[in-house]
PDB file of C-alpha atoms and ligand atoms in Angstrom:
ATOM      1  CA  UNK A   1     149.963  78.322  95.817  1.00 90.00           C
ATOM      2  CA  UNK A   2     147.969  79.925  98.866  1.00 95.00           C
ATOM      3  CA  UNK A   3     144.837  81.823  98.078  1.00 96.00           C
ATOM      4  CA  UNK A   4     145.870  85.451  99.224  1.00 97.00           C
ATOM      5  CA  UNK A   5     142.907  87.548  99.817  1.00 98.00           C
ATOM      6  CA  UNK A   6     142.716  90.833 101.406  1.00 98.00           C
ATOM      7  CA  UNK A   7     139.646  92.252 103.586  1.00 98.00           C
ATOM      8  CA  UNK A   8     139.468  95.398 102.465  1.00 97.00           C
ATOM      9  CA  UNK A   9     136.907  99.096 102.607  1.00 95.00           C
ATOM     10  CA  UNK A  10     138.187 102.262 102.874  1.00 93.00           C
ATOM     11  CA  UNK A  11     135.459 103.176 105.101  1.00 93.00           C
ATOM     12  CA  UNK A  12     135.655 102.163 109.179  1.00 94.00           C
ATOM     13  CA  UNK A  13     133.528 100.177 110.954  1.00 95.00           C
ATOM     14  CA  UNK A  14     131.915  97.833 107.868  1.00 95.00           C
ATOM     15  CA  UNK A  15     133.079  94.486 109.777  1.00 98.00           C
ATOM     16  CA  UNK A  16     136.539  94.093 107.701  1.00 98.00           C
ATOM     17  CA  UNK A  17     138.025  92.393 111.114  1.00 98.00           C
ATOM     18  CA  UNK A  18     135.390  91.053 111.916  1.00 98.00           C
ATOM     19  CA  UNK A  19     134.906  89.261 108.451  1.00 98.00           C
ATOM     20  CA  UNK A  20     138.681  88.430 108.598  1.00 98.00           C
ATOM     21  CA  UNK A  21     139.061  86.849 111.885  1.00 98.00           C
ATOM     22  CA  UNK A  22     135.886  84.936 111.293  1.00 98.00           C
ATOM     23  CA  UNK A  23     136.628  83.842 107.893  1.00 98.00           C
ATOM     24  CA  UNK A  24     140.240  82.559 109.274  1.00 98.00           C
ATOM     25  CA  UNK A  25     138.477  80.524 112.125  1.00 98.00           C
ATOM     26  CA  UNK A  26     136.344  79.181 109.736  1.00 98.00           C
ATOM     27  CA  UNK A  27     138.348  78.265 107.130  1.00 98.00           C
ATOM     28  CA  UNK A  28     140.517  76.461 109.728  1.00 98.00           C
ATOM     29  CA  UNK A  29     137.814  74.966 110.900  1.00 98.00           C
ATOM     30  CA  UNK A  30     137.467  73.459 107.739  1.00 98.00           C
ATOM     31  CA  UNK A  31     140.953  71.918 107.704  1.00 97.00           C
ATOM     32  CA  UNK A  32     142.471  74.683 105.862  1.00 97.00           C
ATOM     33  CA  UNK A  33     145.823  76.245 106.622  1.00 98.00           C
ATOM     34  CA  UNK A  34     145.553  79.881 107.413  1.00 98.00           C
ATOM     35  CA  UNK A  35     147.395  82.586 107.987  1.00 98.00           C
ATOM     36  CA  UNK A  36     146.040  85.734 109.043  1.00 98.00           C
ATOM     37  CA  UNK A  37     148.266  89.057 108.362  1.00 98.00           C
ATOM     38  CA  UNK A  38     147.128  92.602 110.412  1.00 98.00           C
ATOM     39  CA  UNK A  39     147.826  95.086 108.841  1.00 98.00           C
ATOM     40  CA  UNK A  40     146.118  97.850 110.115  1.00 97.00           C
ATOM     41  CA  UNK A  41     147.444 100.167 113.111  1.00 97.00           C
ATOM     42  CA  UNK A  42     144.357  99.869 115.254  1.00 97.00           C
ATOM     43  CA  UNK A  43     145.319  95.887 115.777  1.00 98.00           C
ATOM     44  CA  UNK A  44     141.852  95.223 116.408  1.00 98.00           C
ATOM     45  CA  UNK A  45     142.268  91.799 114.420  1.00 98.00           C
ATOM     46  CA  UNK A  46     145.501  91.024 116.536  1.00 98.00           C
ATOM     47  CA  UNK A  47     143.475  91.354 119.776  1.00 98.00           C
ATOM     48  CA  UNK A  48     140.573  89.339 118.664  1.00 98.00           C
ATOM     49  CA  UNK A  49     142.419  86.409 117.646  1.00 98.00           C
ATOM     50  CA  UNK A  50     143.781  86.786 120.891  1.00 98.00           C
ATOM     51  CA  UNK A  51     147.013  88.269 120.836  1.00 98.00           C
ATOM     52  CA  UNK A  52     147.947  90.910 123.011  1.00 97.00           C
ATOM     53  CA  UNK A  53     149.304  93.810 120.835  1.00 97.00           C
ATOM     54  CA  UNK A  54     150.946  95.764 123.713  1.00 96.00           C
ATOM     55  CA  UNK A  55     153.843  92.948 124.038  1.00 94.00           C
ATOM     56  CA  UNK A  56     154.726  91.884 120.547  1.00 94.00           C
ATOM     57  CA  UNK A  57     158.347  91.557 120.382  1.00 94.00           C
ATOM     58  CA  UNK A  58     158.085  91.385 116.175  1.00 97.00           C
ATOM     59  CA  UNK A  59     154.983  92.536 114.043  1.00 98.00           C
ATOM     60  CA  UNK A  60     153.925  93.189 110.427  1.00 98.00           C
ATOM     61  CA  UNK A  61     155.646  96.610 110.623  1.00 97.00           C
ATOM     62  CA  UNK A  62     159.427  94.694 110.874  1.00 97.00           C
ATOM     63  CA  UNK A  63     158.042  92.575 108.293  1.00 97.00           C
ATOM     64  CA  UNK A  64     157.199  95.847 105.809  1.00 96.00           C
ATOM     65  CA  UNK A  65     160.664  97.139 106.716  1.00 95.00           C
ATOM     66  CA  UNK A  66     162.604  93.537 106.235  1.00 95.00           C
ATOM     67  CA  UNK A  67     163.664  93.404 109.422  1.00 96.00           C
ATOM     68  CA  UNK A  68     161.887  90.246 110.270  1.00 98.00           C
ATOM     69  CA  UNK A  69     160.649  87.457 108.493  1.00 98.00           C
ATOM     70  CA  UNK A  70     156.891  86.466 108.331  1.00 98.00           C
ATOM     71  CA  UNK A  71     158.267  83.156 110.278  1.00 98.00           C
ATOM     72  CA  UNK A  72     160.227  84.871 112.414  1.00 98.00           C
ATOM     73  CA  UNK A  73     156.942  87.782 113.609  1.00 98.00           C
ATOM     74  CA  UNK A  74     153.952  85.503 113.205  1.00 98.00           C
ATOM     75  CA  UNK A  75     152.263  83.874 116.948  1.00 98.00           C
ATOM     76  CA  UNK A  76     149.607  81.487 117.655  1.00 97.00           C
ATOM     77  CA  UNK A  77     146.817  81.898 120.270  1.00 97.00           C
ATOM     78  CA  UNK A  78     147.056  77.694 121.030  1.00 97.00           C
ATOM     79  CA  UNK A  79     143.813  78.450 122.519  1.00 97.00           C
ATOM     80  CA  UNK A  80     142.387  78.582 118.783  1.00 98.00           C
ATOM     81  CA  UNK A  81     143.927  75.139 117.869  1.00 98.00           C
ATOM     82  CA  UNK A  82     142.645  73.611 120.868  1.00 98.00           C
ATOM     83  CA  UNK A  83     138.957  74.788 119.408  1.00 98.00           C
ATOM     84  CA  UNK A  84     139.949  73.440 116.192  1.00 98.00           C
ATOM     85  CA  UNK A  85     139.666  76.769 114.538  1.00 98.00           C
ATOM     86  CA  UNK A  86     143.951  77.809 114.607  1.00 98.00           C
ATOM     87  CA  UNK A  87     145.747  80.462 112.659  1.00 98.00           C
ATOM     88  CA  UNK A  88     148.828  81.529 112.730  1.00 98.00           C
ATOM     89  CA  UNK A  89     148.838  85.305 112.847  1.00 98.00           C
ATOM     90  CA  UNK A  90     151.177  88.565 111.788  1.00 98.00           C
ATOM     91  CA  UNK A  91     150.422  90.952 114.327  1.00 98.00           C
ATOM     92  CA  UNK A  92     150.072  95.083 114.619  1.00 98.00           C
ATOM     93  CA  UNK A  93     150.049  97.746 116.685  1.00 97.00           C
ATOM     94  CA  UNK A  94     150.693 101.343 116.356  1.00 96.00           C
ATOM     95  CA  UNK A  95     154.533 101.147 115.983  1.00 95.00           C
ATOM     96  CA  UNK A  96     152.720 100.208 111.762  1.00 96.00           C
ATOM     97  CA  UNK A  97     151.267 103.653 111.775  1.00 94.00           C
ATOM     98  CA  UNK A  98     155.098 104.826 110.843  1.00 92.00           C
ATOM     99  CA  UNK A  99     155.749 102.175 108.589  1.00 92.00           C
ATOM    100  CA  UNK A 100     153.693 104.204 105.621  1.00 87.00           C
ATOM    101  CA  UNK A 101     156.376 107.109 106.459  1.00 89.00           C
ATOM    102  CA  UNK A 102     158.864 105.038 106.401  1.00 92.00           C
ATOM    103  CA  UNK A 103     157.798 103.083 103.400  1.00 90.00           C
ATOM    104  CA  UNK A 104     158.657 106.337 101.089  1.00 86.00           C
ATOM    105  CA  UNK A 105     162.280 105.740 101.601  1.00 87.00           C
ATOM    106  CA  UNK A 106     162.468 102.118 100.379  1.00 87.00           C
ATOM    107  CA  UNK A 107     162.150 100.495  96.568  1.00 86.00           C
ATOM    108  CA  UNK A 108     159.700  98.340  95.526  1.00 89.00           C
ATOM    109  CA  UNK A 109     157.645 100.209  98.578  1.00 92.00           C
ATOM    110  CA  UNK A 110     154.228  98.652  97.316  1.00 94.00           C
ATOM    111  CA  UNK A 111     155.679  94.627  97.165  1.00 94.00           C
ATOM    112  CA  UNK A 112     157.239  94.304 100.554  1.00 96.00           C
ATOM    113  CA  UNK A 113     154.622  92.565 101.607  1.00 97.00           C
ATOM    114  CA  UNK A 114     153.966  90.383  98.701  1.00 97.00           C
ATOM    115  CA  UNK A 115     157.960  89.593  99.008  1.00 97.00           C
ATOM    116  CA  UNK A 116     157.760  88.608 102.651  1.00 98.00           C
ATOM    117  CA  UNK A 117     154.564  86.517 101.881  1.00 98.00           C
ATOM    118  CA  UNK A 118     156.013  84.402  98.666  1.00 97.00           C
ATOM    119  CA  UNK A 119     158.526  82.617 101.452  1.00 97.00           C
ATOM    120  CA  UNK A 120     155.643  81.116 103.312  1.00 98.00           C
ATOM    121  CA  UNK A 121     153.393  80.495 100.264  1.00 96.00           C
ATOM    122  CA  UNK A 122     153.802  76.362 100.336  1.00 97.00           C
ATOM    123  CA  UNK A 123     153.079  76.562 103.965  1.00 98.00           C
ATOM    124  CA  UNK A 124     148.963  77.834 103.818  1.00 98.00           C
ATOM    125  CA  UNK A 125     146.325  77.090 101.946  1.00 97.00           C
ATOM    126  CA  UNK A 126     144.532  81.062 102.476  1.00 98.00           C
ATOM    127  CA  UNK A 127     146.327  83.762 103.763  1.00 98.00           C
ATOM    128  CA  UNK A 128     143.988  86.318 104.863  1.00 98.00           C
ATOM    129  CA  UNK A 129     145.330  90.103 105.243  1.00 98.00           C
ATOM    130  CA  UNK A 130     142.907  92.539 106.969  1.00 98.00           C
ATOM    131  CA  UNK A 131     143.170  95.810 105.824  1.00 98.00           C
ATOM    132  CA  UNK A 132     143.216  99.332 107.302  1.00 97.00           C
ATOM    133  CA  UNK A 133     140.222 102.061 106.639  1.00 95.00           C
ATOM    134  CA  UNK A 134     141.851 103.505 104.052  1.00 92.00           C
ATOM    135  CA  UNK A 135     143.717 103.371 100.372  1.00 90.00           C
ATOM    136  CA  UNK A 136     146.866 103.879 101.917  1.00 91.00           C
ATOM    137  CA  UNK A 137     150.485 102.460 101.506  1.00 93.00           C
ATOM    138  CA  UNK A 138     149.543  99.679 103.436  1.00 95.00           C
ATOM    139  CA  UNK A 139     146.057  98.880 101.939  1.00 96.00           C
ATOM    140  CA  UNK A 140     148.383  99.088  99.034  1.00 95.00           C
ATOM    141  CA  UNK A 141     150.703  96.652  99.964  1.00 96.00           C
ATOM    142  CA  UNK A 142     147.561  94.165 100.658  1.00 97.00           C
ATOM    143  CA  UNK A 143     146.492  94.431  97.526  1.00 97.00           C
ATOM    144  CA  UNK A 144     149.284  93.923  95.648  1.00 96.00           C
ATOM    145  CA  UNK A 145     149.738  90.391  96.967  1.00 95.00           C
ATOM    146  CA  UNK A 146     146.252  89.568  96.811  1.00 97.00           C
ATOM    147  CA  UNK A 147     144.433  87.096  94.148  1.00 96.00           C
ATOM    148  CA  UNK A 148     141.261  88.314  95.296  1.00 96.00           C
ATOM    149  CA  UNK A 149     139.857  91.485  97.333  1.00 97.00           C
ATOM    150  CA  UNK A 150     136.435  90.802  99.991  1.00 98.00           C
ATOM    151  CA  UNK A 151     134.506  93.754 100.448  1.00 97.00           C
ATOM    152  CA  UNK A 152     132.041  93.992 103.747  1.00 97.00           C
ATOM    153  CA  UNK A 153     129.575  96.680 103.184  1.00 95.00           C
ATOM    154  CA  UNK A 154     126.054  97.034 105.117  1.00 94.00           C
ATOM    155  CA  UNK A 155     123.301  97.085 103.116  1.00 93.00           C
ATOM    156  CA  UNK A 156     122.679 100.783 103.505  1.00 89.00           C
ATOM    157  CA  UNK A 157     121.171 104.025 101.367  1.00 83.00           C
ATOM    158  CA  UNK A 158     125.478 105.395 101.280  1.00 83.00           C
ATOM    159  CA  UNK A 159     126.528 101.137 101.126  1.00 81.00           C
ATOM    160  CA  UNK A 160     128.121 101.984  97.036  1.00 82.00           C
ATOM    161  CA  UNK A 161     129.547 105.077  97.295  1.00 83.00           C
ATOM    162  CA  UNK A 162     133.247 104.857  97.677  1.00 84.00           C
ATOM    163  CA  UNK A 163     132.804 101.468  95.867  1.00 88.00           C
ATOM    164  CA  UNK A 164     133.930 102.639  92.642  1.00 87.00           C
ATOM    165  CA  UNK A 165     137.441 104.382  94.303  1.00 89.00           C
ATOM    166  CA  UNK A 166     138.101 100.951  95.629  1.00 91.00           C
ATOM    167  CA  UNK A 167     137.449  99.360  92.285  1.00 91.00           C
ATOM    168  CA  UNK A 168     139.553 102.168  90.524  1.00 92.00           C
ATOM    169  CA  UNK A 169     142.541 101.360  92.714  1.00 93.00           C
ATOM    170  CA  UNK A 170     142.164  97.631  92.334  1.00 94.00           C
ATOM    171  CA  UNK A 171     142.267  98.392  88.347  1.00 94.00           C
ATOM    172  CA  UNK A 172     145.250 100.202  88.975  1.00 95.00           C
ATOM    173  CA  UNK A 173     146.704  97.415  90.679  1.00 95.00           C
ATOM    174  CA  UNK A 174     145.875  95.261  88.355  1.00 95.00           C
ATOM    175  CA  UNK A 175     147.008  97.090  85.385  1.00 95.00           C
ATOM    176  CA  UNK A 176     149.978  98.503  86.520  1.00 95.00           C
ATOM    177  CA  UNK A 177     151.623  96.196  89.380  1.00 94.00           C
ATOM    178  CA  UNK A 178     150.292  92.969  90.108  1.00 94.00           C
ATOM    179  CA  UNK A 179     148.603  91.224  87.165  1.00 95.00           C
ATOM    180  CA  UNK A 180     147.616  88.212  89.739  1.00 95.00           C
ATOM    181  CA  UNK A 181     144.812  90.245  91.266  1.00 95.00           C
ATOM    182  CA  UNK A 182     141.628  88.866  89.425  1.00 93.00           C
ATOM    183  CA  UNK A 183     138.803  88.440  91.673  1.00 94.00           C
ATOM    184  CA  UNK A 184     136.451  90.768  93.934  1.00 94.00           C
ATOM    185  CA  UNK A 185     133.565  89.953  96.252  1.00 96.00           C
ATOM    186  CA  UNK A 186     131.076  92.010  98.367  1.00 96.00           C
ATOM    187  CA  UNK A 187     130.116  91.018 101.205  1.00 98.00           C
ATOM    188  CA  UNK A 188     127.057  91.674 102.762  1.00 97.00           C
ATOM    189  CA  UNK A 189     127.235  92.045 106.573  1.00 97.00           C
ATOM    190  CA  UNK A 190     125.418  92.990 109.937  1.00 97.00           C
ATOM    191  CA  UNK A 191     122.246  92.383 107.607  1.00 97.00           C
ATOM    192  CA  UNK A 192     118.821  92.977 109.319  1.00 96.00           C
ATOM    193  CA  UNK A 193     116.186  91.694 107.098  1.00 91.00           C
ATOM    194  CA  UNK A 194     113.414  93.498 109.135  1.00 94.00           C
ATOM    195  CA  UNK A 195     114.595  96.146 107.846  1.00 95.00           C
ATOM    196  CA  UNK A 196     112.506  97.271 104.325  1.00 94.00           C
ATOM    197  CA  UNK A 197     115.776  99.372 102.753  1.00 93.00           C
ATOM    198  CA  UNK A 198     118.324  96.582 103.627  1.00 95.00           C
ATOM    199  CA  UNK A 199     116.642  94.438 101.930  1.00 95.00           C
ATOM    200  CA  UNK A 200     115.938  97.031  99.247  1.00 94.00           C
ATOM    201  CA  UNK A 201     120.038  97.460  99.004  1.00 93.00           C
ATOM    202  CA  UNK A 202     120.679  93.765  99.067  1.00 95.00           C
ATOM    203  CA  UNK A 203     118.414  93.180  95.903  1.00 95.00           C
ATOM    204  CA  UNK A 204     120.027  96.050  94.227  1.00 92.00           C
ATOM    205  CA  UNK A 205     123.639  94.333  95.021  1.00 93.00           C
ATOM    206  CA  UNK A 206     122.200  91.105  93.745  1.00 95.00           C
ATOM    207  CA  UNK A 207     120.743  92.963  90.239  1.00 94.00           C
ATOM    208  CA  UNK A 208     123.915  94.852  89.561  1.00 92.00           C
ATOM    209  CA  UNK A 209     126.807  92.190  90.644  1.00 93.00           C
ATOM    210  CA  UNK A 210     125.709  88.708  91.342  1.00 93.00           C
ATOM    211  CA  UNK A 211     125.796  87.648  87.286  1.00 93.00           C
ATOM    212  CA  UNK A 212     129.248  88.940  87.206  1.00 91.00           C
ATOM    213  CA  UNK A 213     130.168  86.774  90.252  1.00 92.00           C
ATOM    214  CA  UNK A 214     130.859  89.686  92.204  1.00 95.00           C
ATOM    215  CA  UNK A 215     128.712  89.219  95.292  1.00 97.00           C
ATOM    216  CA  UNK A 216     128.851  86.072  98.076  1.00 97.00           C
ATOM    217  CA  UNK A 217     125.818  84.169  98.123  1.00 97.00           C
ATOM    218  CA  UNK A 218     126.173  83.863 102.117  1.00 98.00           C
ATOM    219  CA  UNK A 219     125.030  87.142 103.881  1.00 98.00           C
ATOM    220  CA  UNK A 220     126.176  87.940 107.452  1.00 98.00           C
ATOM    221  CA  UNK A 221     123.386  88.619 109.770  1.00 98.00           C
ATOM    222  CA  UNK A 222     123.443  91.319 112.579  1.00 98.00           C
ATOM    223  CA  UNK A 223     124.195  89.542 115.828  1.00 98.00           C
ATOM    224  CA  UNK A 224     125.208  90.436 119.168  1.00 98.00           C
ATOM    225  CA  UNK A 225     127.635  87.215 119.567  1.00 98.00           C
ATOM    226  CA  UNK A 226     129.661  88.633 117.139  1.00 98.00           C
ATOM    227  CA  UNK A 227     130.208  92.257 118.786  1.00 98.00           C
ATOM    228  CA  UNK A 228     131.012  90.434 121.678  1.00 98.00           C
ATOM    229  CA  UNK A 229     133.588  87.815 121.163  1.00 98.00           C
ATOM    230  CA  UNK A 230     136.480  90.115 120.513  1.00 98.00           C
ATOM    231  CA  UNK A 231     136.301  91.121 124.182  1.00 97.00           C
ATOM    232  CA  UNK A 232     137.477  87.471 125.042  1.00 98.00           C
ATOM    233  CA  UNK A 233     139.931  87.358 122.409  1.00 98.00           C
ATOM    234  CA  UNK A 234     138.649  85.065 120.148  1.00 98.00           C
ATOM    235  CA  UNK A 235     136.740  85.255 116.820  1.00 98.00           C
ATOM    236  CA  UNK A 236     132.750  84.669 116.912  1.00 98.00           C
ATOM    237  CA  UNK A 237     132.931  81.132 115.112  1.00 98.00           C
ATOM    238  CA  UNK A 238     134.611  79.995 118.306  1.00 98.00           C
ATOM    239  CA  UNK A 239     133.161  82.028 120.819  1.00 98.00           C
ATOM    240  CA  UNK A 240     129.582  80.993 119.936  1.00 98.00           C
ATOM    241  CA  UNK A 241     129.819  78.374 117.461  1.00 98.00           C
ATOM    242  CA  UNK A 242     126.188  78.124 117.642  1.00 98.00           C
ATOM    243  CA  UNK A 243     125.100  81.664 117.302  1.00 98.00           C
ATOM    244  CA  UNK A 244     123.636  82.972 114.140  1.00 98.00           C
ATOM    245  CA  UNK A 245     126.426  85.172 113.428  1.00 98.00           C
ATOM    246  CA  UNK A 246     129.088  81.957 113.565  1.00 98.00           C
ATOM    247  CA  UNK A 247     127.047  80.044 112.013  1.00 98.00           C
ATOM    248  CA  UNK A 248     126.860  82.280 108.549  1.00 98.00           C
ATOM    249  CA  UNK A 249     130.809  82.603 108.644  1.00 98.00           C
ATOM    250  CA  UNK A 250     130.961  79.114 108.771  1.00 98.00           C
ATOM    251  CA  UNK A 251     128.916  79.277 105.404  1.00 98.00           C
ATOM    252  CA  UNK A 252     131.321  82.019 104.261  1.00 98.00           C
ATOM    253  CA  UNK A 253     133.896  80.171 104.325  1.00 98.00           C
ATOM    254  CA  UNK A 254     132.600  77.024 102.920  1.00 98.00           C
ATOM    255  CA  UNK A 255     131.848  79.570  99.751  1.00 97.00           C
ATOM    256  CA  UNK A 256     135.404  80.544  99.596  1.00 96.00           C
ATOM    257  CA  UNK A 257     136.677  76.983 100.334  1.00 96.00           C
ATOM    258  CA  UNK A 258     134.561  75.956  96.791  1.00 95.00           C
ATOM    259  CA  UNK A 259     135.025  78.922  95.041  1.00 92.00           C
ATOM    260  CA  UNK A 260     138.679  78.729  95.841  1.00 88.00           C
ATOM    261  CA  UNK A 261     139.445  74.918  95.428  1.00 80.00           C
ATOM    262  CA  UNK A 262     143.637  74.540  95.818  1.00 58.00           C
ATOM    263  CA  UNK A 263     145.256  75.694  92.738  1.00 51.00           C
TER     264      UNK A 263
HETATM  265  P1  ADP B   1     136.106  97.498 110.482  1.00 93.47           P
HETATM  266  O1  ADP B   1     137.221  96.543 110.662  1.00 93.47           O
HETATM  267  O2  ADP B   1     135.647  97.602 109.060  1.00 93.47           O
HETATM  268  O3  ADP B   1     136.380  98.838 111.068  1.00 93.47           O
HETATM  269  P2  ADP B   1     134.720  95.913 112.480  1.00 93.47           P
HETATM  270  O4  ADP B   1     134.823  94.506 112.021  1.00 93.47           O
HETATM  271  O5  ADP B   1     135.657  96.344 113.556  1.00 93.47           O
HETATM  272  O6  ADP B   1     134.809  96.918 111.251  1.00 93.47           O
HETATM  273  O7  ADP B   1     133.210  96.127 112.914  1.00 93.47           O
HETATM  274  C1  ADP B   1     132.746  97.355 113.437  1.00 93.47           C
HETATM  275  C2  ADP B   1     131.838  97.072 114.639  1.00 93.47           C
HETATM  276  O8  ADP B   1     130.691  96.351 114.227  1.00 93.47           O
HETATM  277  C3  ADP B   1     132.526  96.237 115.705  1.00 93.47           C
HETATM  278  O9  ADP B   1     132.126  96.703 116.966  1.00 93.47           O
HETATM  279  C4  ADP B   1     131.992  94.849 115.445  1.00 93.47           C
HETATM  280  O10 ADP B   1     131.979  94.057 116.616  1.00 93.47           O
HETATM  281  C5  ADP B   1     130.588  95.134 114.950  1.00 93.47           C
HETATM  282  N1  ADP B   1     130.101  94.107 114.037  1.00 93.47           N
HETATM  283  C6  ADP B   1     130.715  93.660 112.920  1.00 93.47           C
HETATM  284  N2  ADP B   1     129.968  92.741 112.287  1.00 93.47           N
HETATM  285  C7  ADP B   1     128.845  92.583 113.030  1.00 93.47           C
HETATM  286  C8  ADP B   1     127.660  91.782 112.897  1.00 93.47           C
HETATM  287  N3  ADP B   1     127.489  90.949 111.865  1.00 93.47           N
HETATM  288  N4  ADP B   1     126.720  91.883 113.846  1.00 93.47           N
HETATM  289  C9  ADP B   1     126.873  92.751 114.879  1.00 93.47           C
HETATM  290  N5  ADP B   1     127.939  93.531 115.063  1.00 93.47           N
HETATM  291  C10 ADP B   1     128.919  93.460 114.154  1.00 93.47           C
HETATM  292 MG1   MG B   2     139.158  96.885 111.369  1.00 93.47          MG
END
């Protein structure tokens, strides 16, 4: 069974793409199978695993509204494989924005996407879904064919607040529609430990959540390489495999990879 975990933060701009792009090459990297789902309308995790969003003949929107398979929409950049970092990879664009209108109108309108997934499940080992900035239908739909939820926050003074909605709507998940969803882990990301109230934040994260193994050991620095690889298509771990930046998602996903042994 595929370890289905969703990037997800209802606020913008916390590195959710970038943490699941990165964490897809890596994992890859380490032999894994991965499959990387988009689900967010912005397709920023599309275009930097190299897929151009503008000419997708099928994407995760068909998927939501079953008319397409997950191995019928999903593309490769071979690029990737050639690096030894591949995933295959569900694509958006803005046609998804829609999809939560259209969404109303079906049944079972929060487990289309855990329906479409089960068909593929043998074929990965992690199947990574990056989610939009919000608790929508579709961050929804994520989550309620995930076995675990990753959550990139800075290390900032506001870093908690809006933690406990997302927690509230992962009990509610888990409660109510999707008893399979079990784990959660922060992330800490674009860390700068120059800086006295990051660090400050950091050891507040590890006091409150790291007993309860709810925090990653590996934190993501800040680093340039990383803002700049999705320019040329392709995740940080390959752009710059020697960077800082690739070097910590590597770690990342060597965490998951033993936290997350096949089972
Ligand atoms: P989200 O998906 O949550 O909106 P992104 O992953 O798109 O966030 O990240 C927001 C911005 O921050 C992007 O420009 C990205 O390149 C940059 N960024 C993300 N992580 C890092 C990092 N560790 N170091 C430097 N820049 C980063
Ligand atoms: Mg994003």
């Amino acid at each position: 069974m595929a370890w289905n975990l969703c990037v997800a933060n209802q606020k913008g701009g916390v590195g959710k793409t970038t943490t699941t792009v990165n964490l897809a090459a890596g994992l890859a990297k380490l032999g894994r199978r991965v499959l990387m789902v988009d689900l967010d309308p912005q397709g920023n995790a599309t275009m930097g695993s190299g897929i151009d969003k503008r000419t997708l003949p099928l994407s995760v929107y068909h998927v939501l509204l079953g008319t397409a398979t997950i191995e019928e929409a999903r593309v490769r950049n071979a690029r990737l494989f050639d690096a030894g970092c591949g995933y295959d990879v569900v694509a958006a664009n803005r046609e998804l924005s829609g999809a939560e209108v259209e969404l109303v109108e079906l049944e079972r309108r929060e487990s289309r996407l855990r329906e479409a997934l089960a068909l593929v499940d043998d074929a990965y080992d992690f199947i990574l879904v990056d989610c939009p900035p919000s608790l929508s239908m579709l961050t929804l739909n994520a989550l309620c064919c995930a076995r675990g939820v990753v959550v990139p926050m800075q290390c900032e003074y506001f870093a908690l607040e809006g933690l406990a909605d997302l927690v509230n709507t992962i009990r509610q998940v888990h409660a109510n529609l999707h008893r399979g969803l079990q784990h959660i882990g922060l992330l800490r990301i674009m860390f700068d430990p120059r800086v006295t109230l990051q660090q400050q934040v950091s050891q507040e994260l590890e006091a409150r959540y790291q007993d309860k193994g709810q925090l990653f050991q590996t934190i993501i620095p800040r680093n340039v390489r990383l803002a700049e690889a999705p320019s040329y298509g392709l995740p940080g771990v390959v752009f710059d495999p020697s960077s800082k930046g690739a070097r910590a998602f590597c770690a990342f996903a060597q965490e998951l990879a033993d936290r997350f042994a096949t089972a």
